[in-house]
Amino acid sequence: MKKTTLLLLFFGLIVSAQNNRMIYEYKFRPDSTKIDSLKTEWIYLDINKNGSKYYSKKAFENDSIVNESIKKQMASGMRSISVSRQQSGSDISYEVEKTYPEYKTFLVSNIGNDSYKVLEDRKPNWKILSDKKQIGEFKVQKATANFAGRNWEAWFTTDVPIQDGPYKFSGLPGLIVEIADQTGSHKIELKGIKKIVEVQKEELNTEGKNIPYTKKKPLEVNRQQYVKQLKQYENDPVQGMREILSRPNSKVMINVNGKEISDPKDILRELEKNAKEEMVKNNNKIELIP
């Protein structure tokens, strides 16, 4: 009876004009050299009749706090905007958008202080197997695929008739309830479904101001162009900030772990140090081949 009620609720959500939120738990090991580096993030997959958006709950909340702080500083007439990005921020800064019914997939990601919207030109080549089991309230079936350098095992349910899932995964005859890579270092599992009211996104007008850590309108590029930018960033992770600081009358102050820094040389040195440390620690990304 409980399962029937849940499925009827979901069908009601799909038919309605409201947004529907799939709540996933994402467990991942960012550092392949450390078994104890396992982390957990709560990820939302928001679905409506036009498509879906996959993003980190924590990143969304942190961005809201930063934007509110900037908005107050701008309203008070402050000439210098101070941005604090603490280490308690999300490890998942990217978003994935899909458009229905063609399931065109885009990665929205930052490289340095720039944002990119990347059209994905690859699709998982699913092999649907006969294996079936129960996960929570759902009867699920197994499927496997290779995508972006990893072998994936997915469990999908035809109880929810929508061919979507977390991250860039879609194309199965039902919602993906669980998916994990063969190494066990990335696992995403559905934990809840809820209806949400669509809220109009407020755009922060920062025209004429170069403010680090704020979201900008992403530049649309293809995957090859994005990979080129990634390689440039790995070679020089502070190039974007260096360009900002070299502009006339440019003044930037950052807060790193409670320490305020305003000298351009110190900013570049601190940001480069942190960026390179993060690259070393995050050597086990969800895509081995971006």
mmCIF file of C-alpha atoms in Angstrom:
data_model
loop_
_atom_site.group_PDB
_atom_site.id
_atom_site.type_symbol
_atom_site.label_atom_id
_atom_site.label_comp_id
_atom_site.label_asym_id
_atom_site.label_seq_id
_atom_site.Cartn_x
_atom_site.Cartn_y
_atom_site.Cartn_z
ATOM 1 C CA MET A 1 0.000 0.000 0.000
ATOM 2 C CA LYS A 2 2.835 2.365 0.871
ATOM 3 C CA LYS A 3 4.544 1.782 -2.474
ATOM 4 C CA THR A 4 1.282 2.315 -4.387
ATOM 5 C CA THR A 5 0.758 5.626 -2.588
ATOM 6 C CA LEU A 6 4.308 6.743 -3.413
ATOM 7 C CA LEU A 7 3.913 5.911 -7.112
ATOM 8 C CA LEU A 8 0.535 7.645 -7.353
ATOM 9 C CA LEU A 9 2.109 10.685 -5.704
ATOM 10 C CA PHE A 10 4.927 10.703 -8.251
ATOM 11 C CA PHE A 11 2.559 10.394 -11.221
ATOM 12 C CA GLY A 12 0.620 13.334 -9.779
ATOM 13 C CA LEU A 13 3.827 15.357 -9.594
ATOM 14 C CA ILE A 14 4.734 14.617 -13.205
ATOM 15 C CA VAL A 15 1.301 15.630 -14.460
ATOM 16 C CA SER A 16 1.293 18.866 -12.465
ATOM 17 C CA ALA A 17 3.042 22.060 -13.545
ATOM 18 C CA GLN A 18 5.125 22.056 -10.369
ATOM 19 C CA ASN A 19 8.803 21.143 -10.203
ATOM 20 C CA ASN A 20 9.712 17.736 -8.814
ATOM 21 C CA ARG A 21 12.875 17.139 -6.797
ATOM 22 C CA MET A 22 14.766 13.871 -6.668
ATOM 23 C CA ILE A 23 17.094 13.870 -3.664
ATOM 24 C CA TYR A 24 20.266 11.839 -4.155
ATOM 25 C CA GLU A 25 23.086 10.928 -1.785
ATOM 26 C CA TYR A 26 26.441 11.081 -3.550
ATOM 27 C CA LYS A 27 29.369 9.260 -1.932
ATOM 28 C CA PHE A 28 32.751 9.700 -3.574
ATOM 29 C CA ARG A 29 36.458 9.342 -2.921
ATOM 30 C CA PRO A 30 38.220 12.474 -4.330
ATOM 31 C CA ASP A 31 41.720 11.178 -3.592
ATOM 32 C CA SER A 32 42.368 7.727 -5.065
ATOM 33 C CA THR A 33 45.492 7.334 -2.917
ATOM 34 C CA LYS A 34 43.549 7.657 0.352
ATOM 35 C CA ILE A 35 40.856 5.132 1.223
ATOM 36 C CA ASP A 36 39.658 7.328 4.105
ATOM 37 C CA SER A 37 38.998 10.329 1.815
ATOM 38 C CA LEU A 38 35.361 9.273 1.291
ATOM 39 C CA LYS A 39 32.953 12.230 1.241
ATOM 40 C CA THR A 40 29.182 12.620 1.044
ATOM 41 C CA GLU A 41 27.101 15.334 -0.652
ATOM 42 C CA TRP A 42 23.346 15.719 -0.994
ATOM 43 C CA ILE A 43 22.461 16.422 -4.606
ATOM 44 C CA TYR A 44 19.195 17.640 -6.101
ATOM 45 C CA LEU A 45 17.799 16.592 -9.474
ATOM 46 C CA ASP A 46 15.003 19.082 -10.141
ATOM 47 C CA ILE A 47 12.650 17.965 -12.919
ATOM 48 C CA ASN A 48 9.911 19.796 -14.795
ATOM 49 C CA LYS A 49 8.219 19.326 -18.165
ATOM 50 C CA ASN A 50 11.067 21.090 -20.018
ATOM 51 C CA GLY A 51 14.059 19.293 -18.507
ATOM 52 C CA SER A 52 16.125 18.750 -15.395
ATOM 53 C CA LYS A 53 18.887 20.331 -13.342
ATOM 54 C CA TYR A 54 21.366 18.428 -11.153
ATOM 55 C CA TYR A 55 23.235 20.423 -8.500
ATOM 56 C CA SER A 56 24.673 20.339 -4.977
ATOM 57 C CA LYS A 57 22.410 21.333 -2.091
ATOM 58 C CA LYS A 58 25.369 22.720 -0.140
ATOM 59 C CA ALA A 59 26.757 24.682 -3.100
ATOM 60 C CA PHE A 60 23.330 26.234 -3.707
ATOM 61 C CA GLU A 61 23.040 27.297 -0.062
ATOM 62 C CA ASN A 62 26.597 28.706 0.014
ATOM 63 C CA ASP A 63 26.053 30.649 -3.223
ATOM 64 C CA SER A 64 22.881 32.148 -1.735
ATOM 65 C CA ILE A 65 24.811 33.332 1.343
ATOM 66 C CA VAL A 66 27.600 34.867 -0.776
ATOM 67 C CA ASN A 67 25.126 36.601 -3.098
ATOM 68 C CA GLU A 68 23.190 38.037 -0.164
ATOM 69 C CA SER A 69 26.417 39.410 1.346
ATOM 70 C CA ILE A 70 27.431 41.044 -1.954
ATOM 71 C CA LYS A 71 23.947 42.483 -2.436
ATOM 72 C CA LYS A 72 24.043 44.134 1.013
ATOM 73 C CA GLN A 73 27.527 45.570 0.400
ATOM 74 C CA MET A 74 26.490 46.992 -2.982
ATOM 75 C CA ALA A 75 23.296 48.465 -1.519
ATOM 76 C CA SER A 76 25.316 50.220 1.193
ATOM 77 C CA GLY A 77 27.461 51.904 -1.464
ATOM 78 C CA MET A 78 30.693 50.103 -0.553
ATOM 79 C CA ARG A 79 33.344 50.670 -3.211
ATOM 80 C CA SER A 80 35.297 47.534 -2.311
ATOM 81 C CA ILE A 81 33.374 44.255 -2.178
ATOM 82 C CA SER A 82 34.705 41.636 0.240
ATOM 83 C CA VAL A 83 33.882 37.995 -0.502
ATOM 84 C CA SER A 84 34.385 35.191 2.004
ATOM 85 C CA ARG A 85 34.504 31.605 0.765
ATOM 86 C CA GLN A 86 35.173 29.277 3.663
ATOM 87 C CA GLN A 87 36.531 25.749 3.406
ATOM 88 C CA SER A 88 33.139 24.421 4.521
ATOM 89 C CA GLY A 89 31.913 24.971 0.977
ATOM 90 C CA SER A 90 30.728 22.216 -1.317
ATOM 91 C CA ASP A 91 33.101 19.898 -3.164
ATOM 92 C CA ILE A 92 30.576 19.758 -6.017
ATOM 93 C CA SER A 93 30.583 23.136 -7.760
ATOM 94 C CA TYR A 94 29.328 21.980 -11.162
ATOM 95 C CA GLU A 95 25.760 21.594 -12.398
ATOM 96 C CA VAL A 96 24.247 19.428 -15.136
ATOM 97 C CA GLU A 97 21.258 20.537 -17.182
ATOM 98 C CA LYS A 98 19.194 18.385 -19.553
ATOM 99 C CA THR A 99 16.491 19.510 -21.980
ATOM 100 C CA TYR A 100 13.460 17.365 -22.827
ATOM 101 C CA PRO A 101 12.450 15.566 -24.943
ATOM 102 C CA GLU A 102 15.789 15.207 -26.760
ATOM 103 C CA TYR A 103 17.774 14.935 -23.493
ATOM 104 C CA LYS A 104 20.429 17.341 -24.720
ATOM 105 C CA THR A 105 22.934 17.502 -21.841
ATOM 106 C CA PHE A 106 25.055 20.424 -20.636
ATOM 107 C CA LEU A 107 27.729 20.656 -17.966
ATOM 108 C CA VAL A 108 27.869 24.059 -16.236
ATOM 109 C CA SER A 109 31.254 24.407 -14.560
ATOM 110 C CA ASN A 110 33.757 27.004 -13.400
ATOM 111 C CA ILE A 111 37.399 27.085 -14.383
ATOM 112 C CA GLY A 112 39.127 29.649 -12.219
ATOM 113 C CA ASN A 113 36.927 32.754 -12.231
ATOM 114 C CA ASP A 114 35.210 31.870 -15.526
ATOM 115 C CA SER A 115 32.058 29.844 -16.096
ATOM 116 C CA TYR A 116 31.371 27.513 -19.025
ATOM 117 C CA LYS A 117 28.304 25.723 -20.373
ATOM 118 C CA VAL A 118 29.540 22.625 -22.174
ATOM 119 C CA LEU A 119 27.438 20.597 -24.600
ATOM 120 C CA GLU A 120 28.040 16.901 -23.957
ATOM 121 C CA ASP A 121 28.626 15.032 -27.226
ATOM 122 C CA ARG A 122 28.817 11.562 -25.641
ATOM 123 C CA LYS A 123 26.024 9.239 -24.507
ATOM 124 C CA PRO A 124 26.267 6.216 -22.208
ATOM 125 C CA ASN A 125 25.938 3.075 -24.336
ATOM 126 C CA TRP A 126 23.648 1.148 -22.014
ATOM 127 C CA LYS A 127 23.461 -2.635 -21.856
ATOM 128 C CA ILE A 128 20.279 -3.652 -20.032
ATOM 129 C CA LEU A 129 20.669 -6.919 -18.090
ATOM 130 C CA SER A 130 18.107 -9.334 -16.675
ATOM 131 C CA ASP A 131 19.169 -8.818 -13.029
ATOM 132 C CA LYS A 132 16.398 -7.384 -10.841
ATOM 133 C CA LYS A 133 16.072 -6.533 -7.157
ATOM 134 C CA GLN A 134 14.352 -4.217 -4.695
ATOM 135 C CA ILE A 135 15.855 -0.893 -3.577
ATOM 136 C CA GLY A 136 13.675 0.772 -0.974
ATOM 137 C CA GLU A 137 10.192 1.181 -2.462
ATOM 138 C CA PHE A 138 11.273 0.454 -6.020
ATOM 139 C CA LYS A 139 11.647 -2.671 -8.134
ATOM 140 C CA VAL A 140 14.803 -2.044 -10.153
ATOM 141 C CA GLN A 141 16.680 -3.579 -13.055
ATOM 142 C CA LYS A 142 20.396 -3.546 -13.792
ATOM 143 C CA ALA A 143 22.163 -1.798 -16.665
ATOM 144 C CA THR A 144 25.836 -1.180 -17.387
ATOM 145 C CA ALA A 145 27.735 1.346 -19.488
ATOM 146 C CA ASN A 146 31.137 2.901 -20.034
ATOM 147 C CA PHE A 147 31.161 6.676 -19.830
ATOM 148 C CA ALA A 148 33.999 9.223 -19.631
ATOM 149 C CA GLY A 149 36.587 6.574 -18.801
ATOM 150 C CA ARG A 150 34.664 4.698 -16.097
ATOM 151 C CA ASN A 151 32.581 1.522 -16.105
ATOM 152 C CA TRP A 152 29.198 2.166 -14.474
ATOM 153 C CA GLU A 153 26.542 -0.107 -12.994
ATOM 154 C CA ALA A 154 23.061 1.401 -12.762
ATOM 155 C CA TRP A 155 19.762 0.254 -11.291
ATOM 156 C CA PHE A 156 16.669 1.855 -12.822
ATOM 157 C CA THR A 157 12.938 1.579 -12.166
ATOM 158 C CA THR A 158 10.149 1.553 -14.715
ATOM 159 C CA ASP A 159 7.832 2.431 -11.806
ATOM 160 C CA VAL A 160 8.886 6.024 -12.500
ATOM 161 C CA PRO A 161 8.469 6.453 -16.277
ATOM 162 C CA ILE A 162 11.072 9.125 -16.908
ATOM 163 C CA GLN A 163 14.349 8.400 -18.688
ATOM 164 C CA ASP A 164 16.543 10.580 -16.490
ATOM 165 C CA GLY A 165 18.968 10.218 -13.627
ATOM 166 C CA PRO A 166 21.763 11.905 -11.696
ATOM 167 C CA TYR A 167 24.710 13.691 -13.303
ATOM 168 C CA LYS A 168 24.842 13.161 -17.117
ATOM 169 C CA PHE A 169 23.150 9.770 -16.983
ATOM 170 C CA SER A 170 19.894 9.255 -18.880
ATOM 171 C CA GLY A 171 18.427 7.085 -21.624
ATOM 172 C CA LEU A 172 17.205 4.091 -19.636
ATOM 173 C CA PRO A 173 13.469 3.154 -19.672
ATOM 174 C CA GLY A 174 12.914 4.609 -16.211
ATOM 175 C CA LEU A 175 14.437 6.751 -13.469
ATOM 176 C CA ILE A 176 17.921 5.776 -12.260
ATOM 177 C CA VAL A 177 17.609 4.906 -8.575
ATOM 178 C CA GLU A 178 21.258 3.968 -7.995
ATOM 179 C CA ILE A 179 24.473 4.168 -10.001
ATOM 180 C CA ALA A 180 28.076 3.390 -9.049
ATOM 181 C CA ASP A 181 31.370 3.051 -10.857
ATOM 182 C CA GLN A 182 33.220 -0.253 -10.926
ATOM 183 C CA THR A 183 35.939 0.920 -8.515
ATOM 184 C CA GLY A 184 33.391 1.848 -5.842
ATOM 185 C CA SER A 185 34.764 5.379 -5.556
ATOM 186 C CA HIS A 186 31.614 7.075 -6.910
ATOM 187 C CA LYS A 187 28.074 6.067 -5.897
ATOM 188 C CA ILE A 188 24.826 8.037 -6.274
ATOM 189 C CA GLU A 189 21.625 6.745 -4.665
ATOM 190 C CA LEU A 190 18.067 8.103 -4.670
ATOM 191 C CA LYS A 191 16.873 8.862 -1.129
ATOM 192 C CA GLY A 192 13.679 10.846 -1.629
ATOM 193 C CA ILE A 193 11.158 12.482 -3.969
ATOM 194 C CA LYS A 194 9.295 15.718 -3.243
ATOM 195 C CA LYS A 195 7.281 18.412 -4.953
ATOM 196 C CA ILE A 196 8.745 21.928 -4.941
ATOM 197 C CA VAL A 197 7.351 25.313 -5.895
ATOM 198 C CA GLU A 198 9.192 26.964 -8.779
ATOM 199 C CA VAL A 199 10.950 30.137 -7.622
ATOM 200 C CA GLN A 200 12.067 32.832 -10.041
ATOM 201 C CA LYS A 201 15.864 33.051 -9.878
ATOM 202 C CA GLU A 202 17.177 36.468 -8.867
ATOM 203 C CA GLU A 203 20.068 37.665 -11.025
ATOM 204 C CA LEU A 204 22.785 39.554 -9.165
ATOM 205 C CA ASN A 205 23.785 42.645 -11.159
ATOM 206 C CA THR A 206 27.561 42.970 -10.785
ATOM 207 C CA GLU A 207 28.098 44.885 -14.025
ATOM 208 C CA GLY A 208 31.386 46.786 -13.967
ATOM 209 C CA LYS A 209 32.648 44.837 -10.974
ATOM 210 C CA ASN A 210 35.005 41.858 -10.959
ATOM 211 C CA ILE A 211 34.033 39.879 -7.883
ATOM 212 C CA PRO A 212 35.653 36.483 -7.272
ATOM 213 C CA TYR A 213 33.553 33.418 -6.383
ATOM 214 C CA THR A 214 30.308 34.781 -7.847
ATOM 215 C CA LYS A 215 28.444 33.039 -10.617
ATOM 216 C CA LYS A 216 28.643 34.617 -14.042
ATOM 217 C CA LYS A 217 26.675 33.933 -17.180
ATOM 218 C CA PRO A 218 28.449 30.882 -18.598
ATOM 219 C CA LEU A 219 30.193 30.967 -21.947
ATOM 220 C CA GLU A 220 28.809 28.246 -24.223
ATOM 221 C CA VAL A 221 31.588 26.017 -25.610
ATOM 222 C CA ASN A 222 31.986 22.529 -27.019
ATOM 223 C CA ARG A 223 33.712 19.776 -25.065
ATOM 224 C CA GLN A 224 37.016 20.126 -26.934
ATOM 225 C CA GLN A 225 37.185 23.853 -26.124
ATOM 226 C CA TYR A 226 36.389 23.111 -22.483
ATOM 227 C CA VAL A 227 39.141 20.486 -22.215
ATOM 228 C CA LYS A 228 41.601 23.032 -23.648
ATOM 229 C CA GLN A 229 40.609 25.538 -20.945
ATOM 230 C CA LEU A 230 41.010 22.855 -18.274
ATOM 231 C CA LYS A 231 44.569 22.146 -19.372
ATOM 232 C CA GLN A 232 45.417 25.867 -19.403
ATOM 233 C CA TYR A 233 44.052 26.193 -15.863
ATOM 234 C CA GLU A 234 46.125 23.251 -14.635
ATOM 235 C CA ASN A 235 49.246 24.946 -16.007
ATOM 236 C CA ASP A 236 48.356 28.394 -14.628
ATOM 237 C CA PRO A 237 45.462 28.295 -12.115
ATOM 238 C CA VAL A 238 45.570 32.038 -11.304
ATOM 239 C CA GLN A 239 45.592 33.413 -14.852
ATOM 240 C CA GLY A 240 42.055 34.809 -14.565
ATOM 241 C CA MET A 241 42.736 36.500 -11.237
ATOM 242 C CA ARG A 242 46.023 37.898 -12.544
ATOM 243 C CA GLU A 243 44.120 39.585 -15.388
ATOM 244 C CA ILE A 244 41.603 41.083 -12.948
ATOM 245 C CA LEU A 245 44.292 42.440 -10.633
ATOM 246 C CA SER A 246 46.213 43.993 -13.529
ATOM 247 C CA ARG A 247 43.305 46.245 -14.510
ATOM 248 C CA PRO A 248 43.451 49.954 -13.524
ATOM 249 C CA ASN A 249 41.861 50.771 -10.154
ATOM 250 C CA SER A 250 41.200 47.099 -9.535
ATOM 251 C CA LYS A 251 40.987 46.249 -5.851
ATOM 252 C CA VAL A 252 40.215 42.752 -4.602
ATOM 253 C CA MET A 253 40.121 41.390 -1.089
ATOM 254 C CA ILE A 254 39.627 37.692 -0.363
ATOM 255 C CA ASN A 255 39.046 35.831 2.877
ATOM 256 C CA VAL A 256 40.829 32.498 3.125
ATOM 257 C CA ASN A 257 40.054 30.537 6.300
ATOM 258 C CA GLY A 258 39.362 33.749 8.207
ATOM 259 C CA LYS A 259 42.453 35.540 6.917
ATOM 260 C CA GLU A 260 41.818 38.720 4.900
ATOM 261 C CA ILE A 261 44.225 39.307 2.026
ATOM 262 C CA SER A 262 44.322 42.407 -0.177
ATOM 263 C CA ASP A 263 47.871 42.635 -1.551
ATOM 264 C CA PRO A 264 47.793 41.395 -5.199
ATOM 265 C CA LYS A 265 51.009 39.363 -4.866
ATOM 266 C CA ASP A 266 49.761 37.693 -1.699
ATOM 267 C CA ILE A 267 46.373 36.979 -3.312
ATOM 268 C CA LEU A 268 47.982 35.299 -6.317
ATOM 269 C CA ARG A 269 50.412 33.337 -4.161
ATOM 270 C CA GLU A 270 47.644 32.101 -1.828
ATOM 271 C CA LEU A 271 45.233 31.236 -4.621
ATOM 272 C CA GLU A 272 47.878 29.397 -6.636
ATOM 273 C CA LYS A 273 48.971 27.423 -3.574
ATOM 274 C CA ASN A 274 45.384 26.455 -2.730
ATOM 275 C CA ALA A 275 44.538 25.577 -6.346
ATOM 276 C CA LYS A 276 47.529 23.270 -6.747
ATOM 277 C CA GLU A 277 46.845 21.589 -3.415
ATOM 278 C CA GLU A 278 43.230 20.981 -4.473
ATOM 279 C CA MET A 279 44.330 19.497 -7.808
ATOM 280 C CA VAL A 280 46.604 17.029 -5.994
ATOM 281 C CA LYS A 281 43.854 16.032 -3.531
ATOM 282 C CA ASN A 282 41.142 15.771 -6.223
ATOM 283 C CA ASN A 283 42.791 13.244 -8.534
ATOM 284 C CA ASN A 284 39.809 10.887 -8.768
ATOM 285 C CA LYS A 285 37.152 12.952 -10.568
ATOM 286 C CA ILE A 286 33.852 11.494 -11.710
ATOM 287 C CA GLU A 287 35.120 11.764 -15.314
ATOM 288 C CA LEU A 288 38.531 10.239 -15.952
ATOM 289 C CA ILE A 289 38.223 11.479 -19.540
ATOM 290 C CA PRO A 290 36.528 14.924 -19.535
#
